[in-house]
mmCIF file with all atom_site columns, C-alpha atoms in Angstrom:
data_model
loop_
_atom_site.group_PDB
_atom_site.id
_atom_site.type_symbol
_atom_site.label_atom_id
_atom_site.label_alt_id
_atom_site.label_comp_id
_atom_site.label_asym_id
_atom_site.label_entity_id
_atom_site.label_seq_id
_atom_site.pdbx_PDB_ins_code
_atom_site.Cartn_x
_atom_site.Cartn_y
_atom_site.Cartn_z
_atom_site.occupancy
_atom_site.B_iso_or_equiv
_atom_site.pdbx_formal_charge
_atom_site.auth_seq_id
_atom_site.auth_comp_id
_atom_site.auth_asym_id
_atom_site.auth_atom_id
_atom_site.pdbx_PDB_model_num
ATOM 1   C CA . GLN N 1 1   ? 0.333   -0.363  -0.408  1.00 0.00 ? 1   GLN N CA 1
ATOM 2   C CA . SER N 1 2   ? 1.957   3.233   -1.618  1.00 0.00 ? 2   SER N CA 1
ATOM 3   C CA . VAL N 1 3   ? 1.408   6.125   1.054   1.00 0.00 ? 3   VAL N CA 1
ATOM 4   C CA . LEU N 1 4   ? -0.060  8.252   -1.852  1.00 0.00 ? 4   LEU N CA 1
ATOM 5   C CA . THR N 1 5   ? -3.682  7.334   -2.764  1.00 0.00 ? 5   THR N CA 1
ATOM 6   C CA . GLN N 1 6   ? -4.893  7.276   -5.553  1.00 0.00 ? 6   GLN N CA 1
ATOM 7   C CA . PRO N 1 7   ? -8.687  5.832   -7.365  1.00 0.00 ? 7   PRO N CA 1
ATOM 8   C CA . PRO N 1 8   ? -8.263  2.861   -9.109  1.00 0.00 ? 8   PRO N CA 1
ATOM 9   C CA . SER N 1 9   ? -9.923  3.422   -12.467 1.00 0.00 ? 9   SER N CA 1
ATOM 10  C CA . ALA N 1 10  ? -11.724 7.002   -14.147 1.00 0.00 ? 10  ALA N CA 1
ATOM 11  C CA . SER N 1 11  ? -13.630 7.177   -17.429 1.00 0.00 ? 11  SER N CA 1
ATOM 12  C CA . GLY N 1 12  ? -15.033 9.838   -19.608 1.00 0.00 ? 12  GLY N CA 1
ATOM 13  C CA . THR N 1 13  ? -15.749 10.549  -22.768 1.00 0.00 ? 13  THR N CA 1
ATOM 14  C CA . PRO N 1 14  ? -14.047 12.425  -25.505 1.00 0.00 ? 14  PRO N CA 1
ATOM 15  C CA . GLY N 1 15  ? -14.201 16.094  -25.025 1.00 0.00 ? 15  GLY N CA 1
ATOM 16  C CA . GLN N 1 16  ? -14.702 16.258  -21.774 1.00 0.00 ? 16  GLN N CA 1
ATOM 17  C CA . ARG N 1 17  ? -12.604 16.752  -18.644 1.00 0.00 ? 17  ARG N CA 1
ATOM 18  C CA . VAL N 1 18  ? -11.488 14.689  -15.997 1.00 0.00 ? 18  VAL N CA 1
ATOM 19  C CA . THR N 1 19  ? -9.712  15.572  -12.672 1.00 0.00 ? 19  THR N CA 1
ATOM 20  C CA . ILE N 1 20  ? -7.574  12.302  -10.509 1.00 0.00 ? 20  ILE N CA 1
ATOM 21  C CA . SER N 1 21  ? -7.257  12.921  -7.301  1.00 0.00 ? 21  SER N CA 1
ATOM 22  C CA . CYS N 1 22  ? -3.272  12.058  -4.998  1.00 0.00 ? 22  CYS N CA 1
ATOM 23  C CA . SER N 1 23  ? -4.164  12.017  -1.517  1.00 0.00 ? 23  SER N CA 1
ATOM 24  C CA . GLY N 1 24  ? -1.532  11.540  1.293   1.00 0.00 ? 24  GLY N CA 1
ATOM 25  C CA . SER N 1 25  ? -0.763  13.757  4.466   1.00 0.00 ? 25  SER N CA 1
ATOM 26  C CA . SER N 1 26  ? 1.320   16.232  5.323   1.00 0.00 ? 26  SER N CA 1
ATOM 27  C CA . SER N 1 27  ? 4.507   14.617  5.340   1.00 0.00 ? 27  SER N CA 1
ATOM 28  C CA . ASN N 1 28  ? 4.870   13.587  1.567   1.00 0.00 ? 28  ASN N CA 1
ATOM 29  C CA . ILE N 1 29  ? 1.996   15.711  -0.641  1.00 0.00 ? 29  ILE N CA 1
ATOM 30  C CA . GLY N 1 30  ? 2.188   18.468  1.848   1.00 0.00 ? 30  GLY N CA 1
ATOM 31  C CA . SER N 1 31  ? 6.524   19.154  1.974   1.00 0.00 ? 31  SER N CA 1
ATOM 32  C CA . ASN N 1 32  ? 6.985   17.917  -1.382  1.00 0.00 ? 32  ASN N CA 1
ATOM 33  C CA . THR N 1 33  ? 6.517   18.565  -4.886  1.00 0.00 ? 33  THR N CA 1
ATOM 34  C CA . LEU N 1 34  ? 4.481   15.902  -6.698  1.00 0.00 ? 34  LEU N CA 1
ATOM 35  C CA . ASN N 1 35  ? 4.931   14.775  -10.068 1.00 0.00 ? 35  ASN N CA 1
ATOM 36  C CA . TRP N 1 36  ? 2.588   12.667  -12.755 1.00 0.00 ? 36  TRP N CA 1
ATOM 37  C CA . TYR N 1 37  ? 3.473   10.808  -15.272 1.00 0.00 ? 37  TYR N CA 1
ATOM 38  C CA . GLN N 1 38  ? 1.493   8.580   -17.872 1.00 0.00 ? 38  GLN N CA 1
ATOM 39  C CA . HIS N 1 39  ? 2.069   4.982   -18.901 1.00 0.00 ? 39  HIS N CA 1
ATOM 40  C CA . LEU N 1 40  ? 0.592   3.106   -21.506 1.00 0.00 ? 40  LEU N CA 1
ATOM 41  C CA . PRO N 1 41  ? 1.641   -0.879  -21.096 1.00 0.00 ? 41  PRO N CA 1
ATOM 42  C CA . GLY N 1 42  ? 4.347   -1.732  -22.708 1.00 0.00 ? 42  GLY N CA 1
ATOM 43  C CA . THR N 1 43  ? 6.023   1.336   -23.128 1.00 0.00 ? 43  THR N CA 1
ATOM 44  C CA . ALA N 1 44  ? 8.213   4.149   -21.484 1.00 0.00 ? 44  ALA N CA 1
ATOM 45  C CA . PRO N 1 45  ? 5.758   5.438   -18.985 1.00 0.00 ? 45  PRO N CA 1
ATOM 46  C CA . LYS N 1 46  ? 5.988   9.649   -19.899 1.00 0.00 ? 46  LYS N CA 1
ATOM 47  C CA . LEU N 1 47  ? 7.094   12.658  -17.748 1.00 0.00 ? 47  LEU N CA 1
ATOM 48  C CA . LEU N 1 48  ? 3.939   14.725  -17.575 1.00 0.00 ? 48  LEU N CA 1
ATOM 49  C CA . ILE N 1 49  ? 3.204   17.319  -14.794 1.00 0.00 ? 49  ILE N CA 1
ATOM 50  C CA . TYR N 1 50  ? 6.188   18.318  -12.254 1.00 0.00 ? 50  TYR N CA 1
ATOM 51  C CA . HIS N 1 51  ? 6.853   20.885  -9.692  1.00 0.00 ? 51  HIS N CA 1
ATOM 52  C CA . ASP N 1 52  ? 2.877   19.848  -8.984  1.00 0.00 ? 52  ASP N CA 1
ATOM 53  C CA . ASN N 1 53  ? 1.737   22.231  -11.513 1.00 0.00 ? 53  ASN N CA 1
ATOM 54  C CA . GLN N 1 54  ? 4.792   21.935  -14.538 1.00 0.00 ? 54  GLN N CA 1
ATOM 55  C CA . ARG N 1 55  ? 4.992   20.709  -18.094 1.00 0.00 ? 55  ARG N CA 1
ATOM 56  C CA . PRO N 1 56  ? 7.531   19.885  -19.566 1.00 0.00 ? 56  PRO N CA 1
ATOM 57  C CA . SER N 1 57  ? 8.332   20.922  -23.219 1.00 0.00 ? 57  SER N CA 1
ATOM 58  C CA . GLY N 1 58  ? 5.650   19.378  -25.424 1.00 0.00 ? 58  GLY N CA 1
ATOM 59  C CA . VAL N 1 59  ? 2.994   18.564  -23.209 1.00 0.00 ? 59  VAL N CA 1
ATOM 60  C CA . PRO N 1 60  ? -0.256  19.728  -24.216 1.00 0.00 ? 60  PRO N CA 1
ATOM 61  C CA . ASP N 1 61  ? -1.664  22.064  -21.955 1.00 0.00 ? 61  ASP N CA 1
ATOM 62  C CA . ARG N 1 62  ? -4.502  20.373  -21.539 1.00 0.00 ? 62  ARG N CA 1
ATOM 63  C CA . PHE N 1 63  ? -2.714  18.948  -19.098 1.00 0.00 ? 63  PHE N CA 1
ATOM 64  C CA . SER N 1 64  ? -2.631  20.265  -15.618 1.00 0.00 ? 64  SER N CA 1
ATOM 65  C CA . GLY N 1 65  ? -2.011  19.454  -12.122 1.00 0.00 ? 65  GLY N CA 1
ATOM 66  C CA . SER N 1 66  ? -2.554  21.247  -9.081  1.00 0.00 ? 66  SER N CA 1
ATOM 67  C CA . LYS N 1 67  ? -1.993  21.206  -4.973  1.00 0.00 ? 67  LYS N CA 1
ATOM 68  C CA . SER N 1 68  ? -3.901  22.009  -2.684  1.00 0.00 ? 68  SER N CA 1
ATOM 69  C CA . GLY N 1 69  ? -2.743  20.328  1.250   1.00 0.00 ? 69  GLY N CA 1
ATOM 70  C CA . THR N 1 70  ? -2.160  17.104  1.126   1.00 0.00 ? 70  THR N CA 1
ATOM 71  C CA . SER N 1 71  ? -4.482  16.359  -2.574  1.00 0.00 ? 71  SER N CA 1
ATOM 72  C CA . ALA N 1 72  ? -3.419  16.736  -5.482  1.00 0.00 ? 72  ALA N CA 1
ATOM 73  C CA . SER N 1 73  ? -4.944  17.021  -8.778  1.00 0.00 ? 73  SER N CA 1
ATOM 74  C CA . LEU N 1 74  ? -4.192  15.868  -12.596 1.00 0.00 ? 74  LEU N CA 1
ATOM 75  C CA . ALA N 1 75  ? -6.846  17.453  -14.605 1.00 0.00 ? 75  ALA N CA 1
ATOM 76  C CA . ILE N 1 76  ? -7.118  16.435  -18.651 1.00 0.00 ? 76  ILE N CA 1
ATOM 77  C CA . SER N 1 77  ? -9.457  17.841  -20.679 1.00 0.00 ? 77  SER N CA 1
ATOM 78  C CA . GLY N 1 78  ? -10.837 17.684  -24.225 1.00 0.00 ? 78  GLY N CA 1
ATOM 79  C CA . LEU N 1 79  ? -9.999  13.857  -23.756 1.00 0.00 ? 79  LEU N CA 1
ATOM 80  C CA . GLN N 1 80  ? -8.813  11.982  -26.837 1.00 0.00 ? 80  GLN N CA 1
ATOM 81  C CA . SER N 1 81  ? -8.855  8.570   -27.064 1.00 0.00 ? 81  SER N CA 1
ATOM 82  C CA . GLU N 1 82  ? -4.625  7.749   -26.355 1.00 0.00 ? 82  GLU N CA 1
ATOM 83  C CA . ASP N 1 83  ? -5.424  9.709   -23.124 1.00 0.00 ? 83  ASP N CA 1
ATOM 84  C CA . GLU N 1 84  ? -6.159  6.391   -22.305 1.00 0.00 ? 84  GLU N CA 1
ATOM 85  C CA . ALA N 1 85  ? -3.286  5.453   -19.819 1.00 0.00 ? 85  ALA N CA 1
ATOM 86  C CA . ASP N 1 86  ? -2.720  4.754   -16.314 1.00 0.00 ? 86  ASP N CA 1
ATOM 87  C CA . TYR N 1 87  ? -1.231  7.457   -14.815 1.00 0.00 ? 87  TYR N CA 1
ATOM 88  C CA . TYR N 1 88  ? 0.147   7.360   -11.452 1.00 0.00 ? 88  TYR N CA 1
ATOM 89  C CA . CYS N 1 89  ? 1.369   10.846  -8.734  1.00 0.00 ? 89  CYS N CA 1
ATOM 90  C CA . ALA N 1 90  ? 4.382   10.009  -7.074  1.00 0.00 ? 90  ALA N CA 1
ATOM 91  C CA . PHE N 1 91  ? 7.828   12.360  -5.271  1.00 0.00 ? 91  PHE N CA 1
ATOM 92  C CA . TRP N 1 92  ? 11.734  11.941  -4.695  1.00 0.00 ? 92  TRP N CA 1
ATOM 93  C CA . ASP N 1 93  ? 11.144  11.422  -0.327  1.00 0.00 ? 93  ASP N CA 1
ATOM 94  C CA . GLY N 1 94  ? 15.118  13.455  0.586   1.00 0.00 ? 94  GLY N CA 1
ATOM 95  C CA . SER N 1 95  ? 14.549  12.174  3.838   1.00 0.00 ? 95  SER N CA 1
ATOM 96  C CA . LEU N 1 96  ? 14.546  8.536   3.009   1.00 0.00 ? 96  LEU N CA 1
ATOM 97  C CA . SER N 1 97  ? 16.401  8.430   -0.498  1.00 0.00 ? 97  SER N CA 1
ATOM 98  C CA . ALA N 1 98  ? 13.405  6.575   -1.889  1.00 0.00 ? 98  ALA N CA 1
ATOM 99  C CA . GLY N 1 99  ? 11.082  7.647   -4.389  1.00 0.00 ? 99  GLY N CA 1
ATOM 100 C CA . VAL N 1 100 ? 7.071   7.179   -4.180  1.00 0.00 ? 100 VAL N CA 1
ATOM 101 C CA . PHE N 1 101 ? 4.863   6.199   -6.059  1.00 0.00 ? 101 PHE N CA 1
ATOM 102 C CA . GLY N 1 102 ? 0.911   6.267   -6.080  1.00 0.00 ? 102 GLY N CA 1
ATOM 103 C CA . GLY N 1 103 ? -0.783  2.803   -6.941  1.00 0.00 ? 103 GLY N CA 1
ATOM 104 C CA . GLY N 1 104 ? -1.975  4.273   -9.875  1.00 0.00 ? 104 GLY N CA 1
ATOM 105 C CA . THR N 1 105 ? -5.146  5.307   -12.143 1.00 0.00 ? 105 THR N CA 1
ATOM 106 C CA . LYS N 1 106 ? -5.969  3.436   -14.839 1.00 0.00 ? 106 LYS N CA 1
ATOM 107 C CA . LEU N 1 107 ? -8.275  5.880   -17.138 1.00 0.00 ? 107 LEU N CA 1
ATOM 108 C CA . THR N 1 108 ? -11.054 4.294   -19.448 1.00 0.00 ? 108 THR N CA 1
ATOM 109 C CA . VAL N 1 109 ? -11.605 6.743   -22.418 1.00 0.00 ? 109 VAL N CA 1
ATOM 110 C CA . LEU N 1 110 ? -15.397 5.608   -23.240 1.00 0.00 ? 110 LEU N CA 1
ATOM 111 C CA . GLN K 2 1   ? 17.478  13.183  -28.125 1.00 0.00 ? 1   GLN K CA 1
ATOM 112 C CA . VAL K 2 2   ? 18.108  11.895  -25.191 1.00 0.00 ? 2   VAL K CA 1
ATOM 113 C CA . GLN K 2 3   ? 17.418  6.999   -25.232 1.00 0.00 ? 3   GLN K CA 1
ATOM 114 C CA . LEU K 2 4   ? 17.843  4.959   -22.696 1.00 0.00 ? 4   LEU K CA 1
ATOM 115 C CA . VAL K 2 5   ? 17.869  1.604   -23.809 1.00 0.00 ? 5   VAL K CA 1
ATOM 116 C CA . GLN K 2 6   ? 17.716  -1.707  -21.565 1.00 0.00 ? 6   GLN K CA 1
ATOM 117 C CA . SER K 2 7   ? 19.081  -5.339  -21.573 1.00 0.00 ? 7   SER K CA 1
ATOM 118 C CA . GLY K 2 8   ? 19.203  -8.242  -19.932 1.00 0.00 ? 8   GLY K CA 1
ATOM 119 C CA . GLY K 2 9   ? 15.980  -9.805  -19.053 1.00 0.00 ? 9   GLY K CA 1
ATOM 120 C CA . GLY K 2 10  ? 14.788  -12.832 -19.818 1.00 0.00 ? 10  GLY K CA 1
ATOM 121 C CA . VAL K 2 11  ? 13.430  -16.277 -16.954 1.00 0.00 ? 11  VAL K CA 1
ATOM 122 C CA . VAL K 2 12  ? 15.540  -17.249 -14.250 1.00 0.00 ? 12  VAL K CA 1
ATOM 123 C CA . GLN K 2 13  ? 15.011  -19.822 -12.200 1.00 0.00 ? 13  GLN K CA 1
ATOM 124 C CA . PRO K 2 14  ? 14.044  -18.330 -7.810  1.00 0.00 ? 14  PRO K CA 1
ATOM 125 C CA . GLY K 2 15  ? 17.258  -18.177 -6.095  1.00 0.00 ? 15  GLY K CA 1
ATOM 126 C CA . ARG K 2 16  ? 19.528  -16.923 -9.308  1.00 0.00 ? 16  ARG K CA 1
ATOM 127 C CA . SER K 2 17  ? 21.147  -14.372 -11.170 1.00 0.00 ? 17  SER K CA 1
ATOM 128 C CA . LEU K 2 18  ? 20.188  -12.098 -13.726 1.00 0.00 ? 18  LEU K CA 1
ATOM 129 C CA . ARG K 2 19  ? 21.932  -8.123  -14.754 1.00 0.00 ? 19  ARG K CA 1
ATOM 130 C CA . LEU K 2 20  ? 20.074  -5.622  -16.304 1.00 0.00 ? 20  LEU K CA 1
ATOM 131 C CA . SER K 2 21  ? 21.597  -2.783  -18.230 1.00 0.00 ? 21  SER K CA 1
ATOM 132 C CA . CYS K 2 22  ? 20.141  -0.087  -18.975 1.00 0.00 ? 22  CYS K CA 1
ATOM 133 C CA . VAL K 2 23  ? 22.492  1.966   -21.817 1.00 0.00 ? 23  VAL K CA 1
ATOM 134 C CA . ALA K 2 24  ? 22.236  6.118   -21.923 1.00 0.00 ? 24  ALA K CA 1
ATOM 135 C CA . SER K 2 25  ? 22.994  7.872   -25.198 1.00 0.00 ? 25  SER K CA 1
ATOM 136 C CA . GLY K 2 26  ? 22.913  12.037  -26.319 1.00 0.00 ? 26  GLY K CA 1
ATOM 137 C CA . SER K 2 27  ? 23.097  12.914  -22.888 1.00 0.00 ? 27  SER K CA 1
ATOM 138 C CA . THR K 2 28  ? 25.511  13.598  -19.784 1.00 0.00 ? 28  THR K CA 1
ATOM 139 C CA . PHE K 2 29  ? 24.486  10.785  -18.195 1.00 0.00 ? 29  PHE K CA 1
ATOM 140 C CA . SER K 2 30  ? 26.986  11.614  -15.693 1.00 0.00 ? 30  SER K CA 1
ATOM 141 C CA . SER K 2 31  ? 25.768  14.357  -14.168 1.00 0.00 ? 31  SER K CA 1
ATOM 142 C CA . HIS K 2 32  ? 22.977  12.862  -13.170 1.00 0.00 ? 32  HIS K CA 1
ATOM 143 C CA . GLY K 2 33  ? 21.411  10.522  -10.232 1.00 0.00 ? 33  GLY K CA 1
ATOM 144 C CA . MET K 2 34  ? 19.801  6.636   -11.779 1.00 0.00 ? 34  MET K CA 1
ATOM 145 C CA . HIS K 2 35  ? 16.906  4.777   -10.906 1.00 0.00 ? 35  HIS K CA 1
ATOM 146 C CA . TRP K 2 36  ? 15.236  1.562   -11.249 1.00 0.00 ? 36  TRP K CA 1
ATOM 147 C CA . VAL K 2 37  ? 11.980  0.868   -10.828 1.00 0.00 ? 37  VAL K CA 1
ATOM 148 C CA . ARG K 2 38  ? 9.364   -2.144  -11.048 1.00 0.00 ? 38  ARG K CA 1
ATOM 149 C CA . GLN K 2 39  ? 6.047   -3.252  -11.891 1.00 0.00 ? 39  GLN K CA 1
ATOM 150 C CA . ALA K 2 40  ? 4.773   -6.514  -10.845 1.00 0.00 ? 40  ALA K CA 1
ATOM 151 C CA . PRO K 2 41  ? 1.773   -7.789  -12.989 1.00 0.00 ? 41  PRO K CA 1
ATOM 152 C CA . GLY K 2 42  ? -1.043  -6.172  -12.055 1.00 0.00 ? 42  GLY K CA 1
ATOM 153 C CA . LYS K 2 43  ? 0.373   -3.949  -9.861  1.00 0.00 ? 43  LYS K CA 1
ATOM 154 C CA . GLY K 2 44  ? 1.722   -0.600  -10.315 1.00 0.00 ? 44  GLY K CA 1
ATOM 155 C CA . LEU K 2 45  ? 4.539   0.866   -10.553 1.00 0.00 ? 45  LEU K CA 1
ATOM 156 C CA . GLU K 2 46  ? 6.806   0.820   -7.455  1.00 0.00 ? 46  GLU K CA 1
ATOM 157 C CA . TRP K 2 47  ? 10.345  2.653   -6.697  1.00 0.00 ? 47  TRP K CA 1
ATOM 158 C CA . VAL K 2 48  ? 12.856  -0.341  -6.580  1.00 0.00 ? 48  VAL K CA 1
ATOM 159 C CA . ALA K 2 49  ? 16.955  1.459   -5.900  1.00 0.00 ? 49  ALA K CA 1
ATOM 160 C CA . VAL K 2 50  ? 18.770  4.728   -6.126  1.00 0.00 ? 50  VAL K CA 1
ATOM 161 C CA . ILE K 2 51  ? 22.871  5.288   -7.433  1.00 0.00 ? 51  ILE K CA 1
ATOM 162 C CA . TRP K 2 52  ? 22.882  9.420   -6.536  1.00 0.00 ? 52  TRP K CA 1
ATOM 163 C CA . PHE K 2 53  ? 25.524  11.254  -9.444  1.00 0.00 ? 53  PHE K CA 1
ATOM 164 C CA . ASP K 2 54  ? 28.565  10.820  -8.246  1.00 0.00 ? 54  ASP K CA 1
ATOM 165 C CA . GLY K 2 55  ? 28.508  6.925   -7.579  1.00 0.00 ? 55  GLY K CA 1
ATOM 166 C CA . SER K 2 56  ? 28.750  8.397   -3.520  1.00 0.00 ? 56  SER K CA 1
ATOM 167 C CA . LYS K 2 57  ? 24.960  6.260   -2.472  1.00 0.00 ? 57  LYS K CA 1
ATOM 168 C CA . LYS K 2 58  ? 23.434  4.339   -3.501  1.00 0.00 ? 58  LYS K CA 1
ATOM 169 C CA . ASN K 2 59  ? 19.677  3.825   -1.599  1.00 0.00 ? 59  ASN K CA 1
ATOM 170 C CA . TYR K 2 60  ? 17.199  0.223   -2.593  1.00 0.00 ? 60  TYR K CA 1
ATOM 171 C CA . ILE K 2 61  ? 13.387  -0.462  -1.443  1.00 0.00 ? 61  ILE K CA 1
ATOM 172 C CA . ASP K 2 62  ? 13.073  -3.072  1.292   1.00 0.00 ? 62  ASP K CA 1
ATOM 173 C CA . ALA K 2 63  ? 12.245  -6.571  -0.438  1.00 0.00 ? 63  ALA K CA 1
ATOM 174 C CA . VAL K 2 64  ? 16.003  -6.151  -2.589  1.00 0.00 ? 64  VAL K CA 1
ATOM 175 C CA . LYS K 2 65  ? 18.084  -4.616  -0.309  1.00 0.00 ? 65  LYS K CA 1
ATOM 176 C CA . GLY K 2 66  ? 20.981  -7.581  0.405   1.00 0.00 ? 66  GLY K CA 1
ATOM 177 C CA . ARG K 2 67  ? 20.344  -8.399  -2.760  1.00 0.00 ? 67  ARG K CA 1
ATOM 178 C CA . PHE K 2 68  ? 20.268  -6.079  -5.099  1.00 0.00 ? 68  PHE K CA 1
ATOM 179 C CA . THR K 2 69  ? 22.504  -4.311  -6.370  1.00 0.00 ? 69  THR K CA 1
ATOM 180 C CA . ILE K 2 70  ? 22.868  -0.516  -8.711  1.00 0.00 ? 70  ILE K CA 1
ATOM 181 C CA . SER K 2 71  ? 25.713  0.693   -10.301 1.00 0.00 ? 71  SER K CA 1
ATOM 182 C CA . ARG K 2 72  ? 26.948  2.833   -12.775 1.00 0.00 ? 72  ARG K CA 1
ATOM 183 C CA . ASP K 2 73  ? 29.833  2.909   -15.556 1.00 0.00 ? 73  ASP K CA 1
ATOM 184 C CA . ASP K 2 74  ? 30.269  6.543   -16.736 1.00 0.00 ? 74  ASP K CA 1
ATOM 185 C CA . SER K 2 75  ? 32.972  5.802   -18.887 1.00 0.00 ? 75  SER K CA 1
ATOM 186 C CA . LYS K 2 76  ? 30.413  3.281   -20.413 1.00 0.00 ? 76  LYS K CA 1
ATOM 187 C CA . ASN K 2 77  ? 27.394  5.537   -19.820 1.00 0.00 ? 77  ASN K CA 1
ATOM 188 C CA . THR K 2 78  ? 25.846  2.458   -18.828 1.00 0.00 ? 78  THR K CA 1
ATOM 189 C CA . LEU K 2 79  ? 23.367  1.608   -15.022 1.00 0.00 ? 79  LEU K CA 1
ATOM 190 C CA . TYR K 2 80  ? 23.515  -1.750  -14.605 1.00 0.00 ? 80  TYR K CA 1
ATOM 191 C CA . LEU K 2 81  ? 20.808  -3.306  -11.556 1.00 0.00 ? 81  LEU K CA 1
ATOM 192 C CA . GLN K 2 82  ? 22.283  -7.594  -9.903  1.00 0.00 ? 82  GLN K CA 1
ATOM 193 C CA . MET K 2 83  ? 19.845  -9.245  -9.209  1.00 0.00 ? 83  MET K CA 1
ATOM 194 C CA . ASN K 2 84  ? 20.975  -11.993 -6.992  1.00 0.00 ? 84  ASN K CA 1
ATOM 195 C CA . SER K 2 85  ? 18.972  -14.478 -5.203  1.00 0.00 ? 85  SER K CA 1
ATOM 196 C CA . LEU K 2 86  ? 15.928  -14.511 -6.781  1.00 0.00 ? 86  LEU K CA 1
ATOM 197 C CA . ARG K 2 87  ? 12.275  -14.166 -6.077  1.00 0.00 ? 87  ARG K CA 1
ATOM 198 C CA . ALA K 2 88  ? 8.803   -15.195 -7.846  1.00 0.00 ? 88  ALA K CA 1
ATOM 199 C CA . GLU K 2 89  ? 7.807   -11.664 -6.094  1.00 0.00 ? 89  GLU K CA 1
ATOM 200 C CA . ASP K 2 90  ? 10.684  -9.961  -8.424  1.00 0.00 ? 90  ASP K CA 1
ATOM 201 C CA . THR K 2 91  ? 8.385   -10.737 -11.341 1.00 0.00 ? 91  THR K CA 1
ATOM 202 C CA . ALA K 2 92  ? 8.388   -7.855  -12.797 1.00 0.00 ? 92  ALA K CA 1
ATOM 203 C CA . VAL K 2 93  ? 8.582   -5.259  -16.400 1.00 0.00 ? 93  VAL K CA 1
ATOM 204 C CA . TYR K 2 94  ? 12.261  -3.072  -15.027 1.00 0.00 ? 94  TYR K CA 1
ATOM 205 C CA . HIS K 2 95  ? 12.682  0.714   -15.960 1.00 0.00 ? 95  HIS K CA 1
ATOM 206 C CA . CYS K 2 96  ? 15.678  2.286   -16.242 1.00 0.00 ? 96  CYS K CA 1
ATOM 207 C CA . MET K 2 97  ? 15.053  5.890   -15.474 1.00 0.00 ? 97  MET K CA 1
ATOM 208 C CA . ARG K 2 98  ? 16.987  9.425   -15.065 1.00 0.00 ? 98  ARG K CA 1
ATOM 209 C CA . TYR K 2 99  ? 16.334  11.764  -12.330 1.00 0.00 ? 99  TYR K CA 1
ATOM 210 C CA . ASN K 2 100 ? 16.025  15.060  -13.924 1.00 0.00 ? 100 ASN K CA 1
ATOM 211 C CA . GLY K 2 101 ? 17.684  17.861  -10.456 1.00 0.00 ? 101 GLY K CA 1
ATOM 212 C CA . ASN K 2 102 ? 15.967  20.527  -12.345 1.00 0.00 ? 102 ASN K CA 1
ATOM 213 C CA . LEU K 2 103 ? 12.489  19.630  -12.555 1.00 0.00 ? 103 LEU K CA 1
ATOM 214 C CA . GLY K 2 104 ? 12.597  17.176  -9.118  1.00 0.00 ? 104 GLY K CA 1
ATOM 215 C CA . ALA K 2 105 ? 10.885  14.208  -11.540 1.00 0.00 ? 105 ALA K CA 1
ATOM 216 C CA . PHE K 2 106 ? 12.327  11.456  -13.563 1.00 0.00 ? 106 PHE K CA 1
ATOM 217 C CA . ASP K 2 107 ? 12.232  12.590  -17.313 1.00 0.00 ? 107 ASP K CA 1
ATOM 218 C CA . ILE K 2 108 ? 14.047  9.917   -19.808 1.00 0.00 ? 108 ILE K CA 1
ATOM 219 C CA . TRP K 2 109 ? 12.233  6.547   -18.832 1.00 0.00 ? 109 TRP K CA 1
ATOM 220 C CA . GLY K 2 110 ? 13.553  3.106   -20.293 1.00 0.00 ? 110 GLY K CA 1
ATOM 221 C CA . GLN K 2 111 ? 11.617  1.188   -22.486 1.00 0.00 ? 111 GLN K CA 1
ATOM 222 C CA . GLY K 2 112 ? 12.250  -1.828  -19.976 1.00 0.00 ? 112 GLY K CA 1
ATOM 223 C CA . THR K 2 113 ? 12.404  -5.470  -19.427 1.00 0.00 ? 113 THR K CA 1
ATOM 224 C CA . MET K 2 114 ? 10.396  -7.843  -18.938 1.00 0.00 ? 114 MET K CA 1
ATOM 225 C CA . VAL K 2 115 ? 11.861  -9.980  -15.769 1.00 0.00 ? 115 VAL K CA 1
ATOM 226 C CA . THR K 2 116 ? 10.148  -13.555 -14.713 1.00 0.00 ? 116 THR K CA 1
ATOM 227 C CA . VAL K 2 117 ? 11.708  -16.327 -12.222 1.00 0.00 ? 117 VAL K CA 1
ATOM 228 C CA . SER K 2 118 ? 10.347  -19.066 -12.148 1.00 0.00 ? 118 SER K CA 1
ATOM 229 C CA . SER K 2 119 ? 10.297  -23.023 -12.013 1.00 0.00 ? 119 SER K CA 1
#
């Protein structure tokens, strides 16, 4: 069981806006910057959001991140079929020198 | 274009060893901390190990401490994961990743390599 809790699944129809939550505590989300990764099975995971809400170059602005207190969210607007993937929140715990991933959320585009 | 290309996976019996490799191209390999993560069948991503950019420090999840060793050869731009005393629960796809300190995130990932531990 991860210290970061994500819903196991989410879904939406093309064009919709969906959000995926990631909840933790003051010792993890509350005191570290959070990242989000997209993983299509059989491929290399991709960095979507870093520092809570920053997009690497090349990531569409349909993807956005936010954080408040001990919870964070990934929002995907204008949902597309190619967005169907697993999404993970994660952070680097410098005090433990260890990476921490949420359990992942499987997004289905209906 | 920075790439991480992995090799070394396969099927191995319990108790045996396997070494994974991850070759970096097009990047300043020696400037970055490097990590391994794994995904067991039907499960999520699990961070496994880290090696500092200069090799001065390493860390592992408890489940692999004493059995796995992460190392790097900067002259070959290569990251390794030596896996000894393998167990069925080590069965997973293993990915190597580059840590970007400016982003505070894993910005480049290897394609993954499957390790199956079975008799």
